[in-house]
């Protein structure tokens, strides 16, 4: 889908720092890429901002929901005004103003109404605010058509992202250290000779990804999985609980129904962990207190990582995260973990 792209002088000036960072060819690939971003809440705004500033060819923001008061707390692309507006439409003007060179479009359809062919016009699809079933379905479509797939969400202090790049080729810059010149062994001249002899080389690599369904349906009764259980982030299991909540209630935990939602989260935790065949204690007690609303700083961190992975995937530069990234805002820690691969 990506065609040869020519970078104009104006674009070269606009993206000078990025071209110096990851090279002209990588920027050309970005400038030829179309991205679909679903869900324009706080996390979606962060991802949109970063991709537009990075210089993709086009970004389509898809969201069928109207604004809520809660949306305005973490969604900085929406100007002040009435709430009876579509989230994506309300975000378009500020998003476009970030970089006039990017074609920013809006789609107000429900993602669930889109046919398979709709997704084939994009080089990458990034989902937020979607149910588990929708994420799995669209991931299968993207995997089939070799479209780079990403998903992410923020629940209070916790956030995650997932990537399926199918079979992804990329180049990584490696330092090639030459030996110091003969006859120069010790002293400052020896160090200088080694430094001057350093070179870099581009190494091509390939990595294979699994689909989200496989990553979420790990058989924890197998010996291999049991051995890795202690190293598996608790947020992986918390994600399963929150996805089940979203499926059952058709929404995320909300501060207005804190008491009811907290009790339901505890019940779902026990049910989900029992189904997975692992101890509920893997998710700490009191977890429900920290799963409400989108925290703007968490959106910034997760959105930064998520958009960075989209840029890396489209530009084919540097090793991608395979396949989950979890962020715990309480601890201030982020973990990359690979789950579901054979």
Coordinates of C-alpha atoms in Angstrom, one line a residue:
X1 CA 0.0 0.0 0.0
X2 CA 2.9 2.4 0.8
X3 CA 4.1 4.2 -2.3
X4 CA 7.4 6.0 -3.0
X5 CA 7.1 9.4 -1.3
X6 CA 9.1 12.5 -2.1
X7 CA 9.9 14.8 0.9
X8 CA 9.6 18.5 -0.1
X9 CA 11.9 21.2 1.2
X10 CA 9.1 22.4 3.5
X11 CA 8.6 18.9 4.9
X12 CA 12.3 18.4 5.3
X13 CA 12.4 21.6 7.4
X14 CA 9.3 20.6 9.4
X15 CA 10.7 17.1 10.2
X16 CA 14.4 18.0 10.4
X17 CA 14.8 16.6 13.9
X18 CA 13.0 13.4 13.1
X19 CA 15.0 12.8 9.9
X20 CA 18.2 13.3 11.9
X21 CA 16.9 10.8 14.5
X22 CA 15.6 7.9 12.3
X23 CA 16.6 8.8 8.8
X24 CA 15.1 10.1 5.6
X25 CA 13.8 6.7 4.4
X26 CA 11.9 6.1 7.6
X27 CA 10.3 9.6 7.4
X28 CA 9.3 8.8 3.8
X29 CA 7.5 5.7 4.9
X30 CA 5.7 7.7 7.6
X31 CA 4.7 10.3 5.0
X32 CA 3.1 7.5 2.9
X33 CA 1.1 5.9 5.7
X34 CA -2.6 6.1 6.5
X35 CA -3.7 5.4 10.1
X36 CA -7.1 4.7 11.6
X37 CA -7.5 5.8 15.2
X38 CA -10.7 4.6 17.0
X39 CA -11.9 6.3 20.2
X40 CA -11.2 10.0 20.9
X41 CA -11.1 10.1 24.7
X42 CA -7.9 11.1 26.6
X43 CA -5.7 8.3 25.3
X44 CA -6.9 8.8 21.8
X45 CA -6.1 12.5 22.0
X46 CA -2.5 11.7 23.0
X47 CA -2.0 9.2 20.2
X48 CA -3.5 11.5 17.7
X49 CA -1.3 14.4 18.7
X50 CA 1.9 12.3 18.5
X51 CA 1.1 10.7 15.1
X52 CA 0.1 14.0 13.6
X53 CA 3.3 15.7 14.8
X54 CA 5.4 12.7 13.6
X55 CA 4.1 13.4 10.1
X56 CA 2.0 10.5 8.9
X57 CA 0.2 11.1 5.6
X58 CA -3.3 10.8 7.0
X59 CA -5.1 10.2 10.3
X60 CA -8.7 9.2 10.4
X61 CA -10.3 9.7 13.9
X62 CA -13.3 7.5 14.3
X63 CA -15.8 7.8 17.2
X64 CA -19.6 7.6 17.2
X65 CA -20.0 8.8 20.8
X66 CA -20.9 12.3 22.1
X67 CA -18.9 14.2 24.6
X68 CA -19.4 13.7 28.3
X69 CA -18.1 15.9 31.1
X70 CA -15.7 13.2 32.1
X71 CA -14.1 13.2 28.6
X72 CA -13.1 16.9 29.0
X73 CA -10.8 16.1 31.9
X74 CA -8.2 14.3 30.0
X75 CA -9.0 15.1 26.4
X76 CA -7.1 18.3 25.5
X77 CA -8.0 18.4 21.8
X78 CA -11.6 19.4 22.7
X79 CA -12.2 23.2 23.1
X80 CA -14.7 24.5 25.7
X81 CA -18.3 24.4 24.6
X82 CA -21.5 22.4 24.8
X83 CA -21.3 18.7 25.3
X84 CA -23.8 17.7 22.6
X85 CA -21.0 17.2 20.1
X86 CA -19.4 14.2 18.6
X87 CA -16.0 13.5 20.2
X88 CA -14.1 13.1 17.0
X89 CA -15.7 16.1 15.3
X90 CA -15.0 18.3 18.4
X91 CA -11.3 17.2 18.2
X92 CA -10.7 17.8 14.5
X93 CA -9.8 21.5 14.5
X94 CA -7.2 21.4 17.2
X95 CA -5.8 18.2 15.8
X96 CA -5.4 19.6 12.3
X97 CA -3.8 22.8 13.6
X98 CA -1.0 20.7 15.1
X99 CA 0.4 19.9 11.6
X100 CA -1.3 21.3 8.4
X101 CA 0.7 18.8 6.3
X102 CA -1.2 15.8 7.7
X103 CA -4.7 15.1 6.4
X104 CA -6.9 14.7 9.5
X105 CA -10.3 13.2 8.8
X106 CA -13.3 12.4 11.0
X107 CA -15.6 9.4 10.8
X108 CA -18.7 9.4 13.1
X109 CA -19.8 5.8 12.4
X110 CA -19.8 3.0 14.9
X111 CA -16.7 0.9 14.4
X112 CA -19.0 -2.2 14.8
X113 CA -20.8 -1.2 11.6
X114 CA -17.7 -1.2 9.4
X115 CA -17.3 -3.9 6.8
X116 CA -14.0 -5.7 6.3
X117 CA -13.0 -3.8 3.2
X118 CA -13.1 -0.5 5.2
X119 CA -9.9 -1.4 7.1
X120 CA -7.9 -2.3 4.0
X121 CA -7.3 1.4 3.1
X122 CA -5.1 1.8 6.2
X123 CA -1.5 0.8 6.9
X124 CA -2.1 0.7 10.7
X125 CA -5.3 0.5 12.9
X126 CA -5.2 1.6 16.5
X127 CA -8.2 0.8 18.7
X128 CA -9.2 2.5 22.1
X129 CA -12.5 2.3 23.9
X130 CA -13.5 -0.9 22.2
X131 CA -15.0 -4.1 23.6
X132 CA -12.9 -7.3 23.7
X133 CA -15.1 -8.9 20.9
X134 CA -14.6 -5.9 18.7
X135 CA -10.8 -5.8 19.3
X136 CA -10.5 -9.5 18.5
X137 CA -12.6 -9.2 15.4
X138 CA -10.7 -6.3 13.9
X139 CA -7.4 -7.8 14.9
X140 CA -8.3 -10.9 12.9
X141 CA -9.2 -8.7 9.9
X142 CA -6.0 -6.8 10.1
X143 CA -3.9 -9.9 10.6
X144 CA -5.5 -11.4 7.5
X145 CA -4.7 -8.3 5.3
X146 CA -1.2 -7.7 6.9
X147 CA -2.4 -4.4 8.4
X148 CA -0.5 -3.4 11.6
X149 CA -2.8 -3.6 14.6
X150 CA -2.7 -1.8 17.9
X151 CA -5.0 -1.6 20.9
X152 CA -4.8 0.4 24.1
X153 CA -6.8 1.7 27.0
X154 CA -6.4 3.6 30.3
X155 CA -8.4 2.7 33.4
X156 CA -7.6 5.0 36.2
X157 CA -4.0 4.5 37.2
X158 CA -3.5 1.6 34.9
X159 CA -2.9 1.5 31.1
X160 CA -2.0 -1.1 28.5
X161 CA -1.2 -1.4 24.8
X162 CA -1.0 -4.5 22.5
X163 CA 0.5 -4.8 19.1
X164 CA 0.1 -7.4 16.3
X165 CA 2.4 -6.6 13.4
X166 CA 2.0 -10.1 11.9
X167 CA 5.5 -10.8 10.4
X168 CA 7.4 -7.5 10.8
X169 CA 10.7 -6.6 9.2
X170 CA 12.7 -3.8 10.6
X171 CA 16.2 -2.4 10.6
X172 CA 18.2 -1.7 13.8
X173 CA 21.3 0.5 14.0
X174 CA 24.2 -1.4 15.6
X175 CA 27.6 0.0 16.6
X176 CA 30.5 -1.7 14.9
X177 CA 33.6 -1.2 17.0
X178 CA 36.9 -1.6 15.2
X179 CA 40.1 -2.4 16.9
X180 CA 42.6 0.4 17.6
X181 CA 45.3 1.0 15.1
X182 CA 48.4 -1.2 15.5
X183 CA 51.2 0.4 17.4
X184 CA 48.8 2.5 19.5
X185 CA 48.1 0.6 22.7
X186 CA 47.9 2.8 25.7
X187 CA 47.2 6.4 26.7
X188 CA 44.9 9.0 25.3
X189 CA 45.9 8.3 21.7
X190 CA 44.8 4.6 22.1
X191 CA 41.4 5.7 23.3
X192 CA 41.1 8.2 20.5
X193 CA 42.0 5.6 17.9
X194 CA 39.2 3.3 19.1
X195 CA 36.7 6.1 19.2
X196 CA 37.5 7.3 15.7
X197 CA 37.2 3.7 14.4
X198 CA 33.7 3.3 15.6
X199 CA 31.1 2.8 12.8
X200 CA 27.4 1.9 12.7
X201 CA 25.7 -0.7 10.5
X202 CA 22.1 -1.3 9.8
X203 CA 21.0 -4.9 10.7
X204 CA 17.8 -6.3 9.2
X205 CA 15.6 -8.4 11.5
X206 CA 12.2 -10.1 11.4
X207 CA 9.8 -10.7 14.3
X208 CA 6.6 -12.7 14.3
X209 CA 3.5 -11.6 16.4
X210 CA 0.4 -13.5 17.6
X211 CA -3.1 -12.2 17.6
X212 CA -4.9 -10.6 20.6
X213 CA -7.2 -13.6 21.0
X214 CA -4.3 -15.9 21.4
X215 CA -2.5 -13.5 23.8
X216 CA -5.6 -13.3 26.0
X217 CA -6.3 -17.1 26.1
X218 CA -3.1 -18.4 27.5
X219 CA -3.4 -22.0 28.9
X220 CA -2.2 -21.4 32.5
X221 CA -2.4 -25.1 33.2
X222 CA 0.6 -25.9 31.0
X223 CA 4.0 -26.4 32.5
X224 CA 5.5 -23.5 30.4
X225 CA 2.8 -21.1 31.5
X226 CA 3.0 -22.1 35.2
X227 CA 6.7 -21.4 35.1
X228 CA 6.2 -17.9 33.7
X229 CA 3.2 -17.1 36.0
X230 CA 5.4 -15.4 38.6
X231 CA 6.9 -13.2 36.0
X232 CA 3.6 -12.2 34.4
X233 CA 2.5 -8.6 35.3
X234 CA -0.6 -8.4 37.5
X235 CA -1.9 -5.9 35.1
X236 CA -2.3 -8.6 32.4
X237 CA -5.0 -10.2 34.6
X238 CA -6.4 -6.9 35.7
X239 CA -6.9 -6.1 31.9
X240 CA -9.0 -9.3 31.6
X241 CA -11.2 -8.2 34.5
X242 CA -11.7 -4.7 33.1
X243 CA -12.5 -6.1 29.6
X244 CA -15.1 -8.4 31.2
X245 CA -16.6 -5.4 33.1
X246 CA -16.8 -3.5 29.8
X247 CA -18.5 -6.4 28.1
X248 CA -21.0 -7.0 30.9
X249 CA -21.9 -3.3 31.5
X250 CA -21.3 -1.8 28.1
X251 CA -19.1 0.9 29.8
X252 CA -16.1 1.3 32.0
X253 CA -16.2 1.8 35.8
X254 CA -17.6 5.2 36.5
X255 CA -17.1 7.5 39.6
X256 CA -20.9 8.1 39.8
X257 CA -21.5 4.5 40.5
X258 CA -18.3 3.9 42.5
X259 CA -19.8 1.6 45.2
X260 CA -21.7 -0.6 42.8
X261 CA -18.9 -0.8 40.3
X262 CA -16.3 -1.6 43.0
X263 CA -18.3 -4.6 44.2
X264 CA -18.9 -5.8 40.7
X265 CA -15.1 -5.5 39.9
X266 CA -14.3 -7.7 42.9
X267 CA -16.9 -10.3 41.8
X268 CA -15.6 -10.3 38.2
X269 CA -12.0 -10.6 39.5
X270 CA -12.9 -13.8 41.3
X271 CA -14.9 -15.2 38.3
X272 CA -12.3 -14.4 35.7
X273 CA -9.3 -15.7 37.7
X274 CA -11.3 -18.9 38.5
X275 CA -11.9 -19.3 34.8
X276 CA -8.3 -18.8 34.0
X277 CA -7.3 -21.3 36.6
X278 CA -5.1 -18.9 38.6
X279 CA -5.3 -17.4 42.1
X280 CA -7.3 -14.2 42.6
X281 CA -4.5 -13.0 44.9
X282 CA -2.5 -12.2 41.8
X283 CA -4.5 -9.0 41.6
X284 CA -3.9 -7.1 44.8
X285 CA -6.8 -6.3 47.2
X286 CA -8.1 -2.8 46.8
X287 CA -7.4 -2.8 43.1
X288 CA -10.8 -1.5 42.3
X289 CA -10.1 1.9 43.9
X290 CA -7.6 2.8 41.1
X291 CA -9.6 1.7 38.0
X292 CA -11.9 4.7 37.6
X293 CA -11.7 7.4 34.8
X294 CA -8.8 8.3 32.7
X295 CA -5.9 9.8 34.5
X296 CA -4.3 12.4 32.2
X297 CA -0.7 11.5 33.2
X298 CA -1.3 7.9 32.5
X299 CA -2.8 8.8 29.2
X300 CA 0.3 10.7 28.4
X301 CA 2.6 7.8 29.2
X302 CA 0.6 5.1 27.5
X303 CA -0.2 7.3 24.6
X304 CA 3.5 8.1 24.2
X305 CA 4.5 4.5 24.1
X306 CA 1.6 3.5 21.9
X307 CA 2.2 6.2 19.3
X308 CA 5.9 5.5 19.4
X309 CA 5.2 1.8 18.5
X310 CA 3.0 2.9 15.6
X311 CA 5.8 5.1 14.3
X312 CA 8.4 2.4 14.7
X313 CA 6.1 -0.1 12.9
X314 CA 5.3 2.2 10.0
X315 CA 8.9 3.4 9.5
X316 CA 10.4 -0.1 10.0
X317 CA 13.0 1.3 12.3
X318 CA 14.1 -0.2 15.6
X319 CA 12.8 -3.2 17.5
X320 CA 9.0 -3.2 18.3
X321 CA 7.4 -4.1 21.6
X322 CA 6.2 -7.7 21.2
X323 CA 3.4 -7.7 22.3
X324 CA 2.1 -6.1 25.5
X325 CA 3.1 -3.0 27.4
X326 CA 1.6 -2.4 30.8
X327 CA 1.8 0.8 32.8
X328 CA 1.1 1.0 36.6
X329 CA 0.7 4.6 37.5
X330 CA 0.7 3.8 41.2
X331 CA 4.3 2.4 41.0
X332 CA 5.3 4.5 38.1
X333 CA 6.5 1.4 36.2
X334 CA 6.1 0.1 32.7
X335 CA 6.6 -3.5 31.6
X336 CA 6.9 -5.1 28.2
X337 CA 5.8 -8.7 28.1
X338 CA 5.2 -11.3 25.3
X339 CA 2.2 -13.5 26.0
X340 CA 0.4 -16.0 23.8
X341 CA 3.3 -16.8 21.4
X342 CA 4.2 -20.5 20.8

